[in-house]
PDB file of N, CA, C and O in Angstrom, chain B, residues numbered from 101:
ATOM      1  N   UNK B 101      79.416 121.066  89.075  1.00  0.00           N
ATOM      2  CA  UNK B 101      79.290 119.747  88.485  1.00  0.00           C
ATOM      3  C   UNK B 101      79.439 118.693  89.583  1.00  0.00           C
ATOM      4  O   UNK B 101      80.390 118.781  90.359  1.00  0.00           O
ATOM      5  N   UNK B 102      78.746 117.920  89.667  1.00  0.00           N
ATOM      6  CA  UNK B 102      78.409 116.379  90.231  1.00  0.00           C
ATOM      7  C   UNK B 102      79.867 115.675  90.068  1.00  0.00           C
ATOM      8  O   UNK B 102      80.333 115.241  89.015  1.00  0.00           O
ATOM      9  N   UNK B 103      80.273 115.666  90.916  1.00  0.00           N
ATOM     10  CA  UNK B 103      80.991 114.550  90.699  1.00  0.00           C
ATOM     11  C   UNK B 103      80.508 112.820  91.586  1.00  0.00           C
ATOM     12  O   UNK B 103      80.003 112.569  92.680  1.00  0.00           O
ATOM     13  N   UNK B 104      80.916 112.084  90.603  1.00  0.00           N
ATOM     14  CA  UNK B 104      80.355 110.068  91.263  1.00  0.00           C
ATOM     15  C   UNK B 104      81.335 109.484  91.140  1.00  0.00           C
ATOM     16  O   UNK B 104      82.292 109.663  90.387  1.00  0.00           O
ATOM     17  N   UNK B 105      81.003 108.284  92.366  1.00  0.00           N
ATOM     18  CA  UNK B 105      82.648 107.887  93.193  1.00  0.00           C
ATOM     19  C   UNK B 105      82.034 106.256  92.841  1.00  0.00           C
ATOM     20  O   UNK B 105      80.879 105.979  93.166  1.00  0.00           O
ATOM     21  N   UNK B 106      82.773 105.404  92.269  1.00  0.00           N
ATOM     22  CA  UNK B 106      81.977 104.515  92.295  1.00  0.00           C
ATOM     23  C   UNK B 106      83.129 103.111  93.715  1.00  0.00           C
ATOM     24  O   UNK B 106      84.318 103.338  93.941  1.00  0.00           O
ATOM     25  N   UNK B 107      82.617 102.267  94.170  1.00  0.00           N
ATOM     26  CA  UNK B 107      83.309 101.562  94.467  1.00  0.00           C
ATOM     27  C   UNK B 107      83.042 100.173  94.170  1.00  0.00           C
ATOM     28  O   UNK B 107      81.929  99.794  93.805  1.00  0.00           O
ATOM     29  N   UNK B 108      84.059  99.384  94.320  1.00  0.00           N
ATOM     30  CA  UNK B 108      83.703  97.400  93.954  1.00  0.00           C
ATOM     31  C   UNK B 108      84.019  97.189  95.279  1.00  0.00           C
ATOM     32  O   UNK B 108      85.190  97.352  95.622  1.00  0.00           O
ATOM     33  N   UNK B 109      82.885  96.733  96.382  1.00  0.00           N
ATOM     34  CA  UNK B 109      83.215  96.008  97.251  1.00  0.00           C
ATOM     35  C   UNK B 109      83.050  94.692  96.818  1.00  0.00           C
ATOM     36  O   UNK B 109      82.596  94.462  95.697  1.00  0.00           O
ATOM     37  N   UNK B 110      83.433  93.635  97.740  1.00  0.00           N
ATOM     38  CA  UNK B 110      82.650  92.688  98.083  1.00  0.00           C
ATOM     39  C   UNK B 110      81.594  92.705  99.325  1.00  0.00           C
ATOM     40  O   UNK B 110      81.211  93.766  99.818  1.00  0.00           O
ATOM     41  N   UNK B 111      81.078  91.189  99.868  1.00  0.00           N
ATOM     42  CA  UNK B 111      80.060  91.251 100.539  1.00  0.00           C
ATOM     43  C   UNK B 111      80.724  91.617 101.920  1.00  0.00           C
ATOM     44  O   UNK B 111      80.109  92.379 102.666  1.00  0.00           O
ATOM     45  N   UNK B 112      81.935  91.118 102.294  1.00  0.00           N
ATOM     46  CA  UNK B 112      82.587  91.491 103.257  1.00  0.00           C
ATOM     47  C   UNK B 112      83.186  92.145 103.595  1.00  0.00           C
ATOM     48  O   UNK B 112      83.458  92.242 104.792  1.00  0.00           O
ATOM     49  N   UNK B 113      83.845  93.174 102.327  1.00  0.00           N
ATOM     50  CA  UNK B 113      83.808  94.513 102.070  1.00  0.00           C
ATOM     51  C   UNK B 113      82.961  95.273 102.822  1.00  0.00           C
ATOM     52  O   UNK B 113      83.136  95.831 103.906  1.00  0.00           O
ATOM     53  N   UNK B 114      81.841  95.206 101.956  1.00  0.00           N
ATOM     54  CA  UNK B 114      80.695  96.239 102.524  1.00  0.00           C
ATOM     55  C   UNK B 114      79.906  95.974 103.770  1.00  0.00           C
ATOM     56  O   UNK B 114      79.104  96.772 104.254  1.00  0.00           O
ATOM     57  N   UNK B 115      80.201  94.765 104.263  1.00  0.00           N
ATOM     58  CA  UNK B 115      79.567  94.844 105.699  1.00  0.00           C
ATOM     59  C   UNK B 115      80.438  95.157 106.270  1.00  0.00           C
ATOM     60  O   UNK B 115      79.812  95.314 107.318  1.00  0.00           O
ATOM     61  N   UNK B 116      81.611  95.458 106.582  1.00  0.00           N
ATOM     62  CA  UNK B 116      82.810  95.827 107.449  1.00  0.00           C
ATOM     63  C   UNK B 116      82.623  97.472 107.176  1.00  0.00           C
ATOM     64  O   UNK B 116      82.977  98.229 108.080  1.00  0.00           O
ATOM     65  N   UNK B 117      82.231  97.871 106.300  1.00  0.00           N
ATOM     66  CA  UNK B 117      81.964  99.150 105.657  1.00  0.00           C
ATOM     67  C   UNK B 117      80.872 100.254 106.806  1.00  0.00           C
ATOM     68  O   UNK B 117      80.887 101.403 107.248  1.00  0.00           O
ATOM     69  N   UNK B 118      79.776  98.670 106.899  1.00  0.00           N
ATOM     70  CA  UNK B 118      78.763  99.410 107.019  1.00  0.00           C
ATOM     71  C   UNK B 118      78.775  99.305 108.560  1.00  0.00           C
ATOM     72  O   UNK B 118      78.253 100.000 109.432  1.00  0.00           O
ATOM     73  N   UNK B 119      79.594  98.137 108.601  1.00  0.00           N
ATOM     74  CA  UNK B 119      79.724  98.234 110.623  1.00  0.00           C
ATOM     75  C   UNK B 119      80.766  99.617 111.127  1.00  0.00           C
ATOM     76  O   UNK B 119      80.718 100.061 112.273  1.00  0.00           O
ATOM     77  N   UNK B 120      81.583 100.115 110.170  1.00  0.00           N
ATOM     78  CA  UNK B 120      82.451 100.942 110.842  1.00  0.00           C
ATOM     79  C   UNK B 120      81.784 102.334 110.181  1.00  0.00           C
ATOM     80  O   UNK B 120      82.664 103.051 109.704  1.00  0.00           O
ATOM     81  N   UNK B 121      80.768 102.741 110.077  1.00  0.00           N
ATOM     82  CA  UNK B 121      80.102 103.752 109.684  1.00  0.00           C
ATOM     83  C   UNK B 121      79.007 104.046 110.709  1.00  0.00           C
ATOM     84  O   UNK B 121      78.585 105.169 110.987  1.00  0.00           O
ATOM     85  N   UNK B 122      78.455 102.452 111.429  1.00  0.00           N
ATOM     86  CA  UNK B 122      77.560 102.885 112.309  1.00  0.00           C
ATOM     87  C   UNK B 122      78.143 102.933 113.958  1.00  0.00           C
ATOM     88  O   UNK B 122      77.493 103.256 114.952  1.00  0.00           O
ATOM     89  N   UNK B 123      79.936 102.396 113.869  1.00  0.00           N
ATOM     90  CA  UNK B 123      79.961 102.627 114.947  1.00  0.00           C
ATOM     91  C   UNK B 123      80.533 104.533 114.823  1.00  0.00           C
ATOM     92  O   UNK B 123      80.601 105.274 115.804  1.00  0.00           O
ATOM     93  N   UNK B 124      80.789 104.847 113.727  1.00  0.00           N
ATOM     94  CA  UNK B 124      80.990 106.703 114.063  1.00  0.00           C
ATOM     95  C   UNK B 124      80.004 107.057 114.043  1.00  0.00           C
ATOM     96  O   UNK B 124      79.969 108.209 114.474  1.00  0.00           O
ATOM     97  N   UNK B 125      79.107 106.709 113.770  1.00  0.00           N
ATOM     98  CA  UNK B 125      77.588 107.311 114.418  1.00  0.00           C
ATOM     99  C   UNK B 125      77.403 107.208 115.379  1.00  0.00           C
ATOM    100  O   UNK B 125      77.315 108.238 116.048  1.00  0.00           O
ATOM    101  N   UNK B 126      77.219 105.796 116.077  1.00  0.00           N
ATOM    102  CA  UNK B 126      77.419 105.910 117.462  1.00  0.00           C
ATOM    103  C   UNK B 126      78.183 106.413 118.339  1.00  0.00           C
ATOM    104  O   UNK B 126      77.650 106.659 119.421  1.00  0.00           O
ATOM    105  N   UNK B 127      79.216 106.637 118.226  1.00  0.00           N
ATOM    106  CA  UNK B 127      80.210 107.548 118.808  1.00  0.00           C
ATOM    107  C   UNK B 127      79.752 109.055 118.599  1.00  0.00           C
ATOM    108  O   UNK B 127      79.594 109.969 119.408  1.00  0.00           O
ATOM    109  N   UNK B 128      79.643 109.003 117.641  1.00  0.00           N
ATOM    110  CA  UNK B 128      79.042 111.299 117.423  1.00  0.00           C
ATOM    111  C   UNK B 128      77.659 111.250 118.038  1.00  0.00           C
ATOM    112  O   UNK B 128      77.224 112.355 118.362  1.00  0.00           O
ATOM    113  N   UNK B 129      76.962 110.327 118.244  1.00  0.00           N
ATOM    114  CA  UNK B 129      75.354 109.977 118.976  1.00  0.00           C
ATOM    115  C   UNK B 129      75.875 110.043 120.637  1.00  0.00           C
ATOM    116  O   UNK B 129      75.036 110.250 121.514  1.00  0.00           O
ATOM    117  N   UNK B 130      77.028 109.889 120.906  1.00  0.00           N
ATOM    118  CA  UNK B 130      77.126 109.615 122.442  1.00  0.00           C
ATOM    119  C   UNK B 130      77.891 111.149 123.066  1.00  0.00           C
ATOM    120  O   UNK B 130      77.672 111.793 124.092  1.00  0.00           O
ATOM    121  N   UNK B 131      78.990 111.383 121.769  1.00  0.00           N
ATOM    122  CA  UNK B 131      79.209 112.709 122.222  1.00  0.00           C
ATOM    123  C   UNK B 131      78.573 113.891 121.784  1.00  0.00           C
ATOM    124  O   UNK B 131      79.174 114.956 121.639  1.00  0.00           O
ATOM    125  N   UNK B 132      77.110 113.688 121.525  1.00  0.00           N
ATOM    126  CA  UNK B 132      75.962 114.967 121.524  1.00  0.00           C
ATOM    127  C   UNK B 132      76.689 115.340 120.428  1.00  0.00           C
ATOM    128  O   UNK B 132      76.981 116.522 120.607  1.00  0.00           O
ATOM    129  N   UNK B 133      77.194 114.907 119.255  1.00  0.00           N
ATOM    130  CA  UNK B 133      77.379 115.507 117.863  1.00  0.00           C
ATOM    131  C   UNK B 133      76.794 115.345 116.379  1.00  0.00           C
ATOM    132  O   UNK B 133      76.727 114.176 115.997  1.00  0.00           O
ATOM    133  N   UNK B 134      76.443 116.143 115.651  1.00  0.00           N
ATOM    134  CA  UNK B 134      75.973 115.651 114.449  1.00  0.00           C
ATOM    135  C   UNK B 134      75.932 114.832 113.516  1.00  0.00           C
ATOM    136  O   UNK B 134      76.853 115.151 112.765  1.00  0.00           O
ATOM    137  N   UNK B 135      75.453 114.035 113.147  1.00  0.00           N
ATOM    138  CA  UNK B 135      75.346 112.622 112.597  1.00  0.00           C
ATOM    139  C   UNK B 135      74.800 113.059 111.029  1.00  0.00           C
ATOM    140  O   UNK B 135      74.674 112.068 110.310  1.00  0.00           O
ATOM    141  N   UNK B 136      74.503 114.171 110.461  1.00  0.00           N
ATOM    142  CA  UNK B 136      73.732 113.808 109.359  1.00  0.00           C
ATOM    143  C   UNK B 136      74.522 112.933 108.167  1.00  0.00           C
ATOM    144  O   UNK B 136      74.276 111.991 107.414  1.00  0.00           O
ATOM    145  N   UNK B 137      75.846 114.026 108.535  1.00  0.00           N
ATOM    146  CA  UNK B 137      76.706 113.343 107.122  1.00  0.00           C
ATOM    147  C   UNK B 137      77.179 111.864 106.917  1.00  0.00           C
ATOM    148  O   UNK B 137      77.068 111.159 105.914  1.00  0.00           O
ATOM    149  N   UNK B 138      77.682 111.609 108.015  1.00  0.00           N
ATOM    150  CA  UNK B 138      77.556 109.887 108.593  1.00  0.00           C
ATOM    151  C   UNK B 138      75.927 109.199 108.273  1.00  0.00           C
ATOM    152  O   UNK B 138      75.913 107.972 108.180  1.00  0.00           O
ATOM    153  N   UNK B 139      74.968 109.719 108.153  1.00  0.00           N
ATOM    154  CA  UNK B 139      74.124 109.240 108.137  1.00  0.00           C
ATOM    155  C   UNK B 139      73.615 109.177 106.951  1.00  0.00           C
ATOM    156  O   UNK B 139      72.809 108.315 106.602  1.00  0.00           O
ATOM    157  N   UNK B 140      74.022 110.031 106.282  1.00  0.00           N
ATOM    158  CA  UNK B 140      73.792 110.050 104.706  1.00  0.00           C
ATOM    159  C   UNK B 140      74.646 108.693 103.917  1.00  0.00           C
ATOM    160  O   UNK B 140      73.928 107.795 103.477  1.00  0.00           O
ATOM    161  N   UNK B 141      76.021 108.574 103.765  1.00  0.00           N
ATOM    162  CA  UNK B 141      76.831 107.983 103.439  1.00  0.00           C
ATOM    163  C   UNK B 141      76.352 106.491 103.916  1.00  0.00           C
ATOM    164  O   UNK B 141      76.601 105.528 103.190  1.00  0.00           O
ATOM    165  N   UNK B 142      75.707 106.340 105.064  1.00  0.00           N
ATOM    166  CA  UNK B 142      75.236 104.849 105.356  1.00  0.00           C
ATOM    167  C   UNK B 142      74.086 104.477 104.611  1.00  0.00           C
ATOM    168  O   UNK B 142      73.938 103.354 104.129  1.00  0.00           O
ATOM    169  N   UNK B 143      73.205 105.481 104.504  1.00  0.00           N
ATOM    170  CA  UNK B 143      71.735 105.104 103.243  1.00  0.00           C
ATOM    171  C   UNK B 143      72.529 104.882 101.916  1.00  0.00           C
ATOM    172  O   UNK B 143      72.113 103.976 101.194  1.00  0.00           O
ATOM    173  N   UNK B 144      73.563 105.555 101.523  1.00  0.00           N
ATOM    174  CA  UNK B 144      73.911 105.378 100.439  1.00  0.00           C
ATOM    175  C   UNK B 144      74.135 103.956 100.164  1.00  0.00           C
ATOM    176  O   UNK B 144      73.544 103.132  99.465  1.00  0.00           O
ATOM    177  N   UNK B 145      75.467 103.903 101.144  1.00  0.00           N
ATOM    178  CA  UNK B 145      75.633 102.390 101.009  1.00  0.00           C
ATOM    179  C   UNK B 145      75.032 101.350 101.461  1.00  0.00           C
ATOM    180  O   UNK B 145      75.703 100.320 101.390  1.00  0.00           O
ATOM    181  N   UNK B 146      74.147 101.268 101.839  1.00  0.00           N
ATOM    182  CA  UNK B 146      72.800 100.858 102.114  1.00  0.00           C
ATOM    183  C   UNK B 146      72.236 100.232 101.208  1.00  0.00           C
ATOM    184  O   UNK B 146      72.240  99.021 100.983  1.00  0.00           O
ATOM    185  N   UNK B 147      71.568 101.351 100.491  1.00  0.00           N
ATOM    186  CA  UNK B 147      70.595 101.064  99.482  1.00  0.00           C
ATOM    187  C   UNK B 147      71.232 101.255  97.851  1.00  0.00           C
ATOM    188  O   UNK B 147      70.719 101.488  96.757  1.00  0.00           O
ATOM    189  N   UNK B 148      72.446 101.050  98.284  1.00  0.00           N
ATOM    190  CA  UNK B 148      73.885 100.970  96.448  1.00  0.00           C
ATOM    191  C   UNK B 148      73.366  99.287  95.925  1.00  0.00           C
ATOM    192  O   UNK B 148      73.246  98.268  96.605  1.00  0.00           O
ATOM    193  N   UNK B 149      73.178  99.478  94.725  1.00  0.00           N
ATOM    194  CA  UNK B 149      72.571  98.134  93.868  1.00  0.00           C
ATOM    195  C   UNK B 149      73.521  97.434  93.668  1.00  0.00           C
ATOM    196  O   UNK B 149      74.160  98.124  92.873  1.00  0.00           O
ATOM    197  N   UNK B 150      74.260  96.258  93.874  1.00  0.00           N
ATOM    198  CA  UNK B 150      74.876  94.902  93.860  1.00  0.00           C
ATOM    199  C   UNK B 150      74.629  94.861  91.998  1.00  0.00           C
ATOM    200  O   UNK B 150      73.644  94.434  91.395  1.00  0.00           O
ATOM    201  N   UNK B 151      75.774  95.404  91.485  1.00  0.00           N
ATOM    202  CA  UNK B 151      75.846  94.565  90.326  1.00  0.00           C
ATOM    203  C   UNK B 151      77.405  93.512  90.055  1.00  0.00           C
ATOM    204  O   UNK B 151      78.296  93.615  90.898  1.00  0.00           O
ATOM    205  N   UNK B 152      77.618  92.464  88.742  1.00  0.00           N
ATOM    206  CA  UNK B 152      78.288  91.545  89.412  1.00  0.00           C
ATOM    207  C   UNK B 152      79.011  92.261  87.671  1.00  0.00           C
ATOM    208  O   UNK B 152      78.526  92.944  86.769  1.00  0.00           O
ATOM    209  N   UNK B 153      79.930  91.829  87.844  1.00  0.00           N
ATOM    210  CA  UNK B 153      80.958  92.074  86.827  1.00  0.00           C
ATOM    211  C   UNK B 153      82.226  90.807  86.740  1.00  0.00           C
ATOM    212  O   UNK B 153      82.454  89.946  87.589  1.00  0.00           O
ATOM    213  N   UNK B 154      82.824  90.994  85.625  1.00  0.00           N
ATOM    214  CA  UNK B 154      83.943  89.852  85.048  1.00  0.00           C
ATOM    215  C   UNK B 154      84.948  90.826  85.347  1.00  0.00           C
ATOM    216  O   UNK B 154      84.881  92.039  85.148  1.00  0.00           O
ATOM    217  N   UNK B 155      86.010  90.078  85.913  1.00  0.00           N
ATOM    218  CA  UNK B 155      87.263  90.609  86.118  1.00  0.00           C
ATOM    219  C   UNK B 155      88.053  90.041  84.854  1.00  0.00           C
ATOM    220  O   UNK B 155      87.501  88.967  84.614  1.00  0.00           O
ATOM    221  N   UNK B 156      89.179  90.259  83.838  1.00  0.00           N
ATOM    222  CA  UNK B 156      89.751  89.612  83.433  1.00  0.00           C
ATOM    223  C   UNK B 156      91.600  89.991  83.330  1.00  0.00           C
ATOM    224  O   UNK B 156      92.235  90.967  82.931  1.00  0.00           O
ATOM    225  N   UNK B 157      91.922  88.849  83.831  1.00  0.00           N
ATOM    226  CA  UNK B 157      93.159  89.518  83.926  1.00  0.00           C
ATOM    227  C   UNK B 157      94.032  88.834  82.911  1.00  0.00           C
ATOM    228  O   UNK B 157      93.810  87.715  82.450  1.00  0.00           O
ATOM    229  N   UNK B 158      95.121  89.670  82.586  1.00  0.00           N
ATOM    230  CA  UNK B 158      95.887  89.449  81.574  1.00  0.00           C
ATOM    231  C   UNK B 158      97.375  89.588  81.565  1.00  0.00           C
ATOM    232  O   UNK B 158      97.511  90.535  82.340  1.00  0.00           O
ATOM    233  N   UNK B 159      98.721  89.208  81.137  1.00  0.00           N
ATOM    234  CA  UNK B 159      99.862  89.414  81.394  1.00  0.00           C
ATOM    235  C   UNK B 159     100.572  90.296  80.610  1.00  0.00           C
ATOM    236  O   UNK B 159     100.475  90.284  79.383  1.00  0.00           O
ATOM    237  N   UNK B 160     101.283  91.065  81.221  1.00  0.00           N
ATOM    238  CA  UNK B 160     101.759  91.873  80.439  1.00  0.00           C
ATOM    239  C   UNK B 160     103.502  91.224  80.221  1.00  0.00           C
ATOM    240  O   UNK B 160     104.290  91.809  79.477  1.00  0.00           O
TER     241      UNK B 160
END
């Protein structure tokens, strides 16, 4: 069974996301190591659809 991970970034979230994903690529690119899985996880979040949602908070 599939399991799905969902996350709520924000915009600065996910660009900090996506900068520290391509610098371990670059790093496994320099020490002659495999990149696919790093490379997968960056298309993901890549091409993940921006939807916007209501937070509502409440007191307990």
């Amino acid at each position: 069974m599939k399991t799905t991970f969902y996350l709520a970034l924000d915009d600065v979230e996910r660009s900090m996301l996506i900068r520290s994903l391509n610098s371990l690529r670059n790093r496994l690119m320099a020490q002659s190591n495999n990149t696919d899985g790093v490379d997968d996880v960056l298309v993901k979040v890549i091409r993940a659809k921006k939807k916007k949602y209501k937070i509502i908070y409440t007191e307990v």
